[in-house]
PDB file of C-alpha atoms in Angstrom:
ATOM      1  CA  MET M   1      30.334 -53.061 -28.477  1.00 85.00           C
ATOM      2  CA  GLY M   2      30.847 -56.760 -27.850  1.00 93.00           C
ATOM      3  CA  LYS M   3      27.722 -59.239 -27.997  1.00 97.00           C
ATOM      4  CA  ILE M   4      26.897 -61.381 -25.377  1.00 98.00           C
ATOM      5  CA  ILE M   5      25.101 -64.578 -26.243  1.00 98.00           C
ATOM      6  CA  ALA M   6      24.039 -67.377 -23.344  1.00 98.00           C
ATOM      7  CA  PHE M   7      23.686 -70.910 -23.923  1.00 97.00           C
ATOM      8  CA  ALA M   8      20.705 -71.873 -21.451  1.00 95.00           C
ATOM      9  CA  ASN M   9      18.836 -75.156 -21.262  1.00 92.00           C
ATOM     10  CA  GLN M  10      17.430 -75.976 -17.533  1.00 88.00           C
ATOM     11  CA  LYS M  11      17.756 -80.487 -18.835  1.00 85.00           C
ATOM     12  CA  GLY M  12      21.134 -81.187 -18.635  1.00 83.00           C
ATOM     13  CA  GLY M  13      22.784 -83.439 -21.309  1.00 83.00           C
ATOM     14  CA  VAL M  14      21.661 -81.395 -23.937  1.00 88.00           C
ATOM     15  CA  GLY M  15      24.723 -80.299 -25.945  1.00 90.00           C
ATOM     16  CA  LYS M  16      24.408 -76.987 -24.047  1.00 94.00           C
ATOM     17  CA  THR M  17      28.496 -77.239 -22.995  1.00 96.00           C
ATOM     18  CA  THR M  18      29.606 -78.719 -26.141  1.00 96.00           C
ATOM     19  CA  SER M  19      27.685 -76.168 -28.249  1.00 97.00           C
ATOM     20  CA  ALA M  20      28.912 -73.148 -26.326  1.00 98.00           C
ATOM     21  CA  VAL M  21      32.612 -74.337 -26.443  1.00 98.00           C
ATOM     22  CA  ASN M  22      32.847 -75.024 -30.050  1.00 98.00           C
ATOM     23  CA  VAL M  23      30.713 -72.189 -31.073  1.00 98.00           C
ATOM     24  CA  ALA M  24      33.572 -69.840 -29.141  1.00 98.00           C
ATOM     25  CA  ALA M  25      36.273 -71.707 -30.324  1.00 98.00           C
ATOM     26  CA  SER M  26      35.030 -71.669 -33.913  1.00 98.00           C
ATOM     27  CA  LEU M  27      33.749 -67.841 -33.700  1.00 98.00           C
ATOM     28  CA  GLY M  28      37.563 -67.242 -32.658  1.00 98.00           C
ATOM     29  CA  ILE M  29      38.496 -68.918 -36.009  1.00 98.00           C
ATOM     30  CA  LEU M  30      36.850 -67.131 -38.145  1.00 98.00           C
ATOM     31  CA  GLY M  31      38.643 -64.609 -36.899  1.00 98.00           C
ATOM     32  CA  LYS M  32      36.431 -62.797 -34.089  1.00 98.00           C
ATOM     33  CA  LYS M  33      38.052 -62.330 -30.604  1.00 98.00           C
ATOM     34  CA  VAL M  34      35.963 -64.186 -28.131  1.00 98.00           C
ATOM     35  CA  LEU M  35      35.612 -64.410 -24.604  1.00 98.00           C
ATOM     36  CA  LEU M  36      34.186 -67.884 -23.260  1.00 98.00           C
ATOM     37  CA  ILE M  37      32.860 -67.450 -19.485  1.00 98.00           C
ATOM     38  CA  ASP M  38      31.975 -70.968 -17.694  1.00 98.00           C
ATOM     39  CA  LEU M  39      28.994 -70.247 -15.349  1.00 96.00           C
ATOM     40  CA  ASP M  40      28.507 -73.710 -14.417  1.00 95.00           C
ATOM     41  CA  PRO M  41      30.316 -74.908 -11.220  1.00 93.00           C
ATOM     42  CA  GLN M  42      30.733 -78.012 -12.732  1.00 94.00           C
ATOM     43  CA  GLY M  43      33.711 -76.455 -14.538  1.00 96.00           C
ATOM     44  CA  ASN M  44      33.367 -78.416 -17.898  1.00 96.00           C
ATOM     45  CA  THR M  45      33.661 -75.423 -20.356  1.00 97.00           C
ATOM     46  CA  THR M  46      37.227 -74.679 -18.504  1.00 98.00           C
ATOM     47  CA  SER M  47      38.463 -78.515 -18.949  1.00 97.00           C
ATOM     48  CA  GLY M  48      37.017 -78.272 -22.261  1.00 97.00           C
ATOM     49  CA  VAL M  49      39.629 -75.612 -23.464  1.00 97.00           C
ATOM     50  CA  GLY M  50      42.272 -77.496 -21.810  1.00 97.00           C
ATOM     51  CA  ILE M  51      42.545 -75.996 -18.427  1.00 97.00           C
ATOM     52  CA  SER M  52      42.590 -77.582 -14.879  1.00 95.00           C
ATOM     53  CA  LYS M  53      40.281 -77.222 -13.409  1.00 92.00           C
ATOM     54  CA  LYS M  54      42.127 -77.906  -9.751  1.00 89.00           C
ATOM     55  CA  LEU M  55      45.582 -75.291 -10.711  1.00 89.00           C
ATOM     56  CA  LEU M  56      43.026 -72.420 -11.294  1.00 94.00           C
ATOM     57  CA  LYS M  57      44.369 -69.278  -9.112  1.00 93.00           C
ATOM     58  CA  HIS M  58      41.184 -66.784  -9.858  1.00 95.00           C
ATOM     59  CA  THR M  59      38.231 -68.265 -11.006  1.00 95.00           C
ATOM     60  CA  MET M  60      34.200 -66.967 -11.679  1.00 95.00           C
ATOM     61  CA  ARG M  61      33.118 -67.121  -7.933  1.00 94.00           C
ATOM     62  CA  ASP M  62      36.319 -64.309  -7.073  1.00 94.00           C
ATOM     63  CA  VAL M  63      34.609 -62.323  -9.722  1.00 94.00           C
ATOM     64  CA  LEU M  64      30.994 -62.900  -8.023  1.00 92.00           C
ATOM     65  CA  SER M  65      32.119 -62.271  -4.792  1.00 89.00           C
ATOM     66  CA  GLY M  66      33.387 -58.909  -5.627  1.00 87.00           C
ATOM     67  CA  SER M  67      37.376 -59.528  -4.662  1.00 86.00           C
ATOM     68  CA  LEU M  68      38.323 -59.405  -7.763  1.00 92.00           C
ATOM     69  CA  PRO M  69      37.588 -57.243 -10.977  1.00 93.00           C
ATOM     70  CA  ALA M  70      36.733 -59.830 -14.338  1.00 94.00           C
ATOM     71  CA  GLU M  71      39.525 -58.530 -16.406  1.00 94.00           C
ATOM     72  CA  GLN M  72      41.785 -60.261 -13.693  1.00 95.00           C
ATOM     73  CA  ALA M  73      40.189 -63.670 -13.905  1.00 96.00           C
ATOM     74  CA  VAL M  74      40.503 -64.260 -17.561  1.00 97.00           C
ATOM     75  CA  MET M  75      43.079 -66.858 -18.984  1.00 97.00           C
ATOM     76  CA  SER M  76      44.109 -67.115 -22.475  1.00 97.00           C
ATOM     77  CA  THR M  77      43.557 -70.390 -24.333  1.00 98.00           C
ATOM     78  CA  ALA M  78      45.699 -72.673 -26.628  1.00 97.00           C
ATOM     79  CA  PHE M  79      43.291 -71.334 -29.215  1.00 98.00           C
ATOM     80  CA  ALA M  80      42.922 -68.741 -32.154  1.00 97.00           C
ATOM     81  CA  ASN M  81      40.972 -65.743 -30.564  1.00 98.00           C
ATOM     82  CA  LEU M  82      39.626 -67.180 -27.543  1.00 98.00           C
ATOM     83  CA  TRP M  83      39.972 -66.450 -24.100  1.00 98.00           C
ATOM     84  CA  VAL M  84      37.992 -68.231 -21.112  1.00 98.00           C
ATOM     85  CA  LEU M  85      36.790 -66.779 -17.715  1.00 98.00           C
ATOM     86  CA  PRO M  86      37.238 -70.542 -15.532  1.00 97.00           C
ATOM     87  CA  ALA M  87      34.888 -71.844 -13.372  1.00 96.00           C
ATOM     88  CA  ASN M  88      35.367 -74.969 -10.679  1.00 94.00           C
ATOM     89  CA  ILE M  89      33.030 -75.823  -8.294  1.00 93.00           C
ATOM     90  CA  SER M  90      33.448 -73.100  -5.759  1.00 91.00           C
ATOM     91  CA  LEU M  91      31.450 -71.230  -7.817  1.00 92.00           C
ATOM     92  CA  ALA M  92      28.197 -73.392  -6.406  1.00 89.00           C
ATOM     93  CA  GLY M  93      27.818 -71.157  -3.398  1.00 84.00           C
ATOM     94  CA  CYS M  94      27.577 -68.502  -5.516  1.00 84.00           C
ATOM     95  CA  GLU M  95      23.476 -69.112  -6.253  1.00 79.00           C
ATOM     96  CA  PHE M  96      22.722 -68.511  -2.223  1.00 77.00           C
ATOM     97  CA  ASP M  97      25.293 -65.592  -2.246  1.00 80.00           C
ATOM     98  CA  LEU M  98      23.250 -63.814  -5.671  1.00 83.00           C
ATOM     99  CA  TYR M  99      19.844 -63.794  -3.627  1.00 78.00           C
ATOM    100  CA  ASP M 100      20.888 -61.728  -0.791  1.00 76.00           C
ATOM    101  CA  ALA M 101      22.927 -59.222  -2.926  1.00 77.00           C
ATOM    102  CA  GLU M 102      21.183 -56.160  -3.599  1.00 80.00           C
ATOM    103  CA  ASN M 103      19.963 -55.940  -7.272  1.00 85.00           C
ATOM    104  CA  SER M 104      20.854 -59.782  -7.324  1.00 88.00           C
ATOM    105  CA  GLU M 105      19.663 -59.998 -11.176  1.00 92.00           C
ATOM    106  CA  PHE M 106      22.375 -57.499 -12.343  1.00 95.00           C
ATOM    107  CA  GLN M 107      25.241 -58.745 -10.690  1.00 93.00           C
ATOM    108  CA  ILE M 108      26.789 -60.651 -14.065  1.00 94.00           C
ATOM    109  CA  LYS M 109      25.669 -57.580 -16.282  1.00 95.00           C
ATOM    110  CA  MET M 110      27.482 -54.768 -13.873  1.00 94.00           C
ATOM    111  CA  LEU M 111      30.929 -57.113 -13.808  1.00 93.00           C
ATOM    112  CA  LEU M 112      30.881 -57.783 -17.510  1.00 94.00           C
ATOM    113  CA  GLU M 113      30.409 -54.123 -18.719  1.00 92.00           C
ATOM    114  CA  PRO M 114      33.946 -53.173 -18.763  1.00 91.00           C
ATOM    115  CA  LEU M 115      34.950 -56.335 -21.269  1.00 95.00           C
ATOM    116  CA  ARG M 116      32.298 -55.988 -23.482  1.00 94.00           C
ATOM    117  CA  GLU M 117      34.581 -53.109 -25.756  1.00 94.00           C
ATOM    118  CA  GLN M 118      37.495 -55.755 -25.589  1.00 96.00           C
ATOM    119  CA  TYR M 119      35.830 -58.586 -27.303  1.00 98.00           C
ATOM    120  CA  ASP M 120      33.529 -59.378 -30.672  1.00 98.00           C
ATOM    121  CA  TYR M 121      31.518 -61.929 -28.627  1.00 98.00           C
ATOM    122  CA  ILE M 122      31.112 -62.602 -24.586  1.00 98.00           C
ATOM    123  CA  VAL M 123      29.613 -66.560 -24.707  1.00 98.00           C
ATOM    124  CA  ILE M 124      28.366 -67.810 -21.502  1.00 98.00           C
ATOM    125  CA  ASP M 125      27.830 -71.523 -20.950  1.00 97.00           C
ATOM    126  CA  CYS M 126      25.111 -71.366 -18.383  1.00 96.00           C
ATOM    127  CA  PRO M 127      24.078 -74.329 -15.969  1.00 93.00           C
ATOM    128  CA  PRO M 128      22.102 -76.555 -16.136  1.00 91.00           C
ATOM    129  CA  SER M 129      18.760 -75.136 -14.011  1.00 88.00           C
ATOM    130  CA  LEU M 130      17.006 -71.875 -14.053  1.00 86.00           C
ATOM    131  CA  GLY M 131      18.482 -70.458 -10.971  1.00 89.00           C
ATOM    132  CA  MET M 132      19.995 -67.051 -10.142  1.00 92.00           C
ATOM    133  CA  LEU M 133      23.175 -68.006 -12.287  1.00 94.00           C
ATOM    134  CA  THR M 134      21.415 -68.603 -15.275  1.00 94.00           C
ATOM    135  CA  VAL M 135      18.843 -65.601 -14.564  1.00 94.00           C
ATOM    136  CA  ASN M 136      21.893 -63.626 -14.582  1.00 95.00           C
ATOM    137  CA  ALA M 137      23.144 -64.555 -17.683  1.00 97.00           C
ATOM    138  CA  MET M 138      20.057 -64.051 -19.518  1.00 97.00           C
ATOM    139  CA  THR M 139      19.928 -60.149 -17.877  1.00 97.00           C
ATOM    140  CA  ALA M 140      23.327 -59.481 -19.337  1.00 97.00           C
ATOM    141  CA  ALA M 141      22.789 -60.825 -22.779  1.00 97.00           C
ATOM    142  CA  ASP M 142      21.602 -59.618 -26.122  1.00 97.00           C
ATOM    143  CA  GLY M 143      20.427 -63.397 -26.790  1.00 97.00           C
ATOM    144  CA  VAL M 144      19.846 -66.762 -25.837  1.00 97.00           C
ATOM    145  CA  ILE M 145      20.689 -70.003 -27.778  1.00 97.00           C
ATOM    146  CA  ILE M 146      19.102 -73.407 -26.636  1.00 96.00           C
ATOM    147  CA  PRO M 147      20.565 -76.318 -27.445  1.00 95.00           C
ATOM    148  CA  MET M 148      18.356 -79.001 -27.490  1.00 91.00           C
ATOM    149  CA  GLN M 149      18.588 -82.346 -28.198  1.00 87.00           C
ATOM    150  CA  CYS M 150      16.015 -84.425 -30.539  1.00 80.00           C
ATOM    151  CA  GLU M 151      13.570 -86.044 -27.778  1.00 77.00           C
ATOM    152  CA  PHE M 152      10.029 -85.078 -26.586  1.00 76.00           C
ATOM    153  CA  TYR M 153      11.179 -84.309 -22.926  1.00 77.00           C
ATOM    154  CA  ALA M 154      13.404 -81.984 -24.335  1.00 75.00           C
ATOM    155  CA  LEU M 155      10.694 -80.038 -26.164  1.00 79.00           C
ATOM    156  CA  GLU M 156       8.589 -79.876 -22.551  1.00 78.00           C
ATOM    157  CA  GLY M 157      11.529 -78.391 -21.164  1.00 80.00           C
ATOM    158  CA  LEU M 158      11.677 -75.902 -24.253  1.00 88.00           C
ATOM    159  CA  SER M 159       8.344 -74.416 -23.398  1.00 85.00           C
ATOM    160  CA  GLN M 160       8.966 -73.580 -19.591  1.00 86.00           C
ATOM    161  CA  LEU M 161      12.233 -72.383 -20.861  1.00 90.00           C
ATOM    162  CA  MET M 162      10.787 -69.715 -23.360  1.00 90.00           C
ATOM    163  CA  VAL M 163       8.626 -68.736 -20.183  1.00 91.00           C
ATOM    164  CA  THR M 164      11.319 -67.840 -18.433  1.00 91.00           C
ATOM    165  CA  VAL M 165      13.145 -65.788 -21.371  1.00 94.00           C
ATOM    166  CA  SER M 166       9.955 -64.278 -21.760  1.00 94.00           C
ATOM    167  CA  ARG M 167       9.702 -62.843 -17.982  1.00 94.00           C
ATOM    168  CA  ILE M 168      13.578 -61.728 -17.998  1.00 95.00           C
ATOM    169  CA  LYS M 169      12.953 -59.935 -20.798  1.00 96.00           C
ATOM    170  CA  GLN M 170       9.972 -58.055 -19.288  1.00 96.00           C
ATOM    171  CA  HIS M 171      11.733 -57.639 -16.001  1.00 95.00           C
ATOM    172  CA  TYR M 172      14.991 -57.319 -16.148  1.00 96.00           C
ATOM    173  CA  ASN M 173      15.926 -57.122 -20.055  1.00 97.00           C
ATOM    174  CA  PRO M 174      14.181 -55.511 -22.592  1.00 96.00           C
ATOM    175  CA  SER M 175      16.453 -56.344 -25.639  1.00 94.00           C
ATOM    176  CA  LEU M 176      16.676 -59.705 -24.453  1.00 96.00           C
ATOM    177  CA  ASN M 177      16.315 -61.717 -27.538  1.00 93.00           C
ATOM    178  CA  ILE M 178      16.472 -65.620 -28.653  1.00 95.00           C
ATOM    179  CA  THR M 179      19.137 -65.698 -31.255  1.00 96.00           C
ATOM    180  CA  GLY M 180      18.160 -69.503 -31.804  1.00 96.00           C
ATOM    181  CA  ILE M 181      17.305 -73.004 -31.505  1.00 96.00           C
ATOM    182  CA  LEU M 182      20.589 -75.264 -31.788  1.00 96.00           C
ATOM    183  CA  VAL M 183      19.008 -79.084 -32.526  1.00 94.00           C
ATOM    184  CA  THR M 184      21.741 -82.008 -31.090  1.00 93.00           C
ATOM    185  CA  MET M 185      22.871 -85.288 -31.388  1.00 88.00           C
ATOM    186  CA  HIS M 186      20.524 -85.539 -34.038  1.00 83.00           C
ATOM    187  CA  ASN M 187      20.312 -88.496 -36.583  1.00 79.00           C
ATOM    188  CA  SER M 188      18.300 -88.163 -39.431  1.00 75.00           C
ATOM    189  CA  ARG M 189      17.531 -91.576 -39.472  1.00 74.00           C
ATOM    190  CA  LEU M 190      15.401 -92.044 -36.736  1.00 76.00           C
ATOM    191  CA  LEU M 191      12.198 -91.359 -37.238  1.00 78.00           C
ATOM    192  CA  LEU M 192      12.219 -89.559 -33.698  1.00 77.00           C
ATOM    193  CA  SER M 193      14.230 -86.741 -34.784  1.00 77.00           C
ATOM    194  CA  ILE M 194      12.396 -86.374 -37.936  1.00 82.00           C
ATOM    195  CA  GLN M 195       9.303 -86.094 -36.000  1.00 85.00           C
ATOM    196  CA  VAL M 196      11.088 -84.056 -32.992  1.00 83.00           C
ATOM    197  CA  ILE M 197      12.463 -81.692 -35.747  1.00 87.00           C
ATOM    198  CA  SER M 198       9.080 -81.152 -37.506  1.00 86.00           C
ATOM    199  CA  GLU M 199       7.374 -79.883 -34.068  1.00 85.00           C
ATOM    200  CA  LEU M 200       9.846 -77.280 -33.982  1.00 88.00           C
ATOM    201  CA  LYS M 201       8.961 -76.220 -37.572  1.00 89.00           C
ATOM    202  CA  LYS M 202       5.621 -76.118 -36.491  1.00 89.00           C
ATOM    203  CA  HIS M 203       6.049 -73.766 -33.881  1.00 87.00           C
ATOM    204  CA  TYR M 204       9.621 -72.527 -34.036  1.00 90.00           C
ATOM    205  CA  ALA M 205      10.290 -72.355 -37.199  1.00 90.00           C
ATOM    206  CA  ASP M 206      11.996 -68.853 -37.408  1.00 92.00           C
ATOM    207  CA  LYS M 207      14.427 -69.409 -34.418  1.00 94.00           C
ATOM    208  CA  LEU M 208      16.176 -72.758 -35.454  1.00 95.00           C
ATOM    209  CA  PHE M 209      19.237 -72.554 -36.796  1.00 96.00           C
ATOM    210  CA  ASP M 210      19.468 -74.018 -40.455  1.00 94.00           C
ATOM    211  CA  THR M 211      22.443 -76.472 -38.895  1.00 95.00           C
ATOM    212  CA  THR M 212      21.888 -79.525 -36.645  1.00 94.00           C
ATOM    213  CA  ILE M 213      24.665 -81.479 -34.790  1.00 95.00           C
ATOM    214  CA  SER M 214      25.076 -84.592 -35.445  1.00 93.00           C
ATOM    215  CA  ARG M 215      25.791 -87.768 -33.283  1.00 88.00           C
ATOM    216  CA  ASN M 216      29.907 -87.779 -33.980  1.00 88.00           C
ATOM    217  CA  VAL M 217      32.571 -89.458 -32.493  1.00 93.00           C
ATOM    218  CA  LYS M 218      35.171 -87.249 -33.117  1.00 95.00           C
ATOM    219  CA  LEU M 219      32.764 -84.404 -31.059  1.00 94.00           C
ATOM    220  CA  SER M 220      32.644 -87.420 -28.333  1.00 93.00           C
ATOM    221  CA  GLU M 221      36.210 -87.093 -27.913  1.00 96.00           C
ATOM    222  CA  ALA M 222      37.061 -83.801 -28.168  1.00 96.00           C
ATOM    223  CA  PRO M 223      36.357 -83.074 -24.620  1.00 95.00           C
ATOM    224  CA  GLY M 224      38.787 -85.874 -23.070  1.00 95.00           C
ATOM    225  CA  PHE M 225      41.668 -84.099 -25.072  1.00 96.00           C
ATOM    226  CA  GLY M 226      41.053 -80.709 -23.691  1.00 97.00           C
ATOM    227  CA  VAL M 227      40.360 -79.123 -27.192  1.00 98.00           C
ATOM    228  CA  PRO M 228      37.306 -77.944 -29.094  1.00 98.00           C
ATOM    229  CA  VAL M 229      36.520 -80.506 -31.799  1.00 98.00           C
ATOM    230  CA  TYR M 230      38.164 -78.177 -34.912  1.00 97.00           C
ATOM    231  CA  TYR M 231      41.476 -78.781 -33.160  1.00 97.00           C
ATOM    232  CA  HIS M 232      40.603 -82.421 -32.404  1.00 97.00           C
ATOM    233  CA  ASP M 233      39.767 -82.974 -36.068  1.00 96.00           C
ATOM    234  CA  LYS M 234      39.246 -80.303 -38.270  1.00 95.00           C
ATOM    235  CA  ARG M 235      37.937 -82.364 -41.489  1.00 95.00           C
ATOM    236  CA  SER M 236      35.489 -84.199 -38.696  1.00 96.00           C
ATOM    237  CA  LYS M 237      31.358 -83.392 -39.391  1.00 95.00           C
ATOM    238  CA  GLY M 238      30.984 -81.860 -35.878  1.00 95.00           C
ATOM    239  CA  ALA M 239      33.774 -79.445 -36.783  1.00 97.00           C
ATOM    240  CA  GLU M 240      32.075 -78.609 -39.934  1.00 97.00           C
ATOM    241  CA  GLU M 241      29.003 -78.294 -38.069  1.00 97.00           C
ATOM    242  CA  TYR M 242      29.607 -75.987 -35.500  1.00 98.00           C
ATOM    243  CA  LEU M 243      31.604 -73.624 -38.283  1.00 98.00           C
ATOM    244  CA  ALA M 244      28.408 -73.222 -40.043  1.00 98.00           C
ATOM    245  CA  VAL M 245      26.434 -72.541 -36.657  1.00 98.00           C
ATOM    246  CA  ALA M 246      29.175 -69.738 -35.892  1.00 98.00           C
ATOM    247  CA  LYS M 247      28.509 -67.999 -39.215  1.00 98.00           C
ATOM    248  CA  GLU M 248      25.115 -68.430 -38.968  1.00 97.00           C
ATOM    249  CA  LEU M 249      25.155 -66.564 -35.512  1.00 97.00           C
ATOM    250  CA  MET M 250      27.577 -63.741 -36.925  1.00 96.00           C
ATOM    251  CA  GLN M 251      24.593 -63.070 -39.497  1.00 94.00           C
ATOM    252  CA  ARG M 252      21.641 -63.420 -36.860  1.00 91.00           C
ATOM    253  CA  ILE M 253      23.618 -61.359 -33.813  1.00 85.00           C
TER     254      ILE M 253
END
């Protein structure tokens, strides 16, 4: 049965979508069958794997509204062992619909159940909020990966997110665990980066991924071409680092 991993952080601009796309693609490169789910109405995960948000026939909105089984909305990508369940701005309305649904926190869990046997990993890119879409993703997930940049404001947001994960574990999903904290946009020459990582090691040493994601030009360029960084430049530091994270993820869950 496939493992479901949610990439979540209520703070925007922390490398969450970049990490979800590149970890999913890296798992595919390593021979795992991967479904990448775009749960963010911005649809950046969808465009990040080369699919036009304007030309979509079916999206995650159709699945959540009950008008389409999840497997019928899945699209193939040009990348090894990687499929995507896409989204666009239409998904924004689902946040309100979920509040009115019966068993509202379990909607995504129920919708994904038929897909778990078909994939080794299901990777969910959550929106940058702690709303119903994120709660649903965590209720469905086996583990949460928290991407965070090397800033002190990110540390404050991390403790809030930890409380949310704890509450979801307590009320909706007893098997939910924090798979890891992934440090992004890291610059080892900056004192601030060193201080933030020192704080993380002090409080969350067992949760930190061994690999940190550096600031990298190729990593920033890749979304503009609609490809994961490995397919943009497989020798780049970003490609090597995300492959290392994927290997560590396979050991963790």
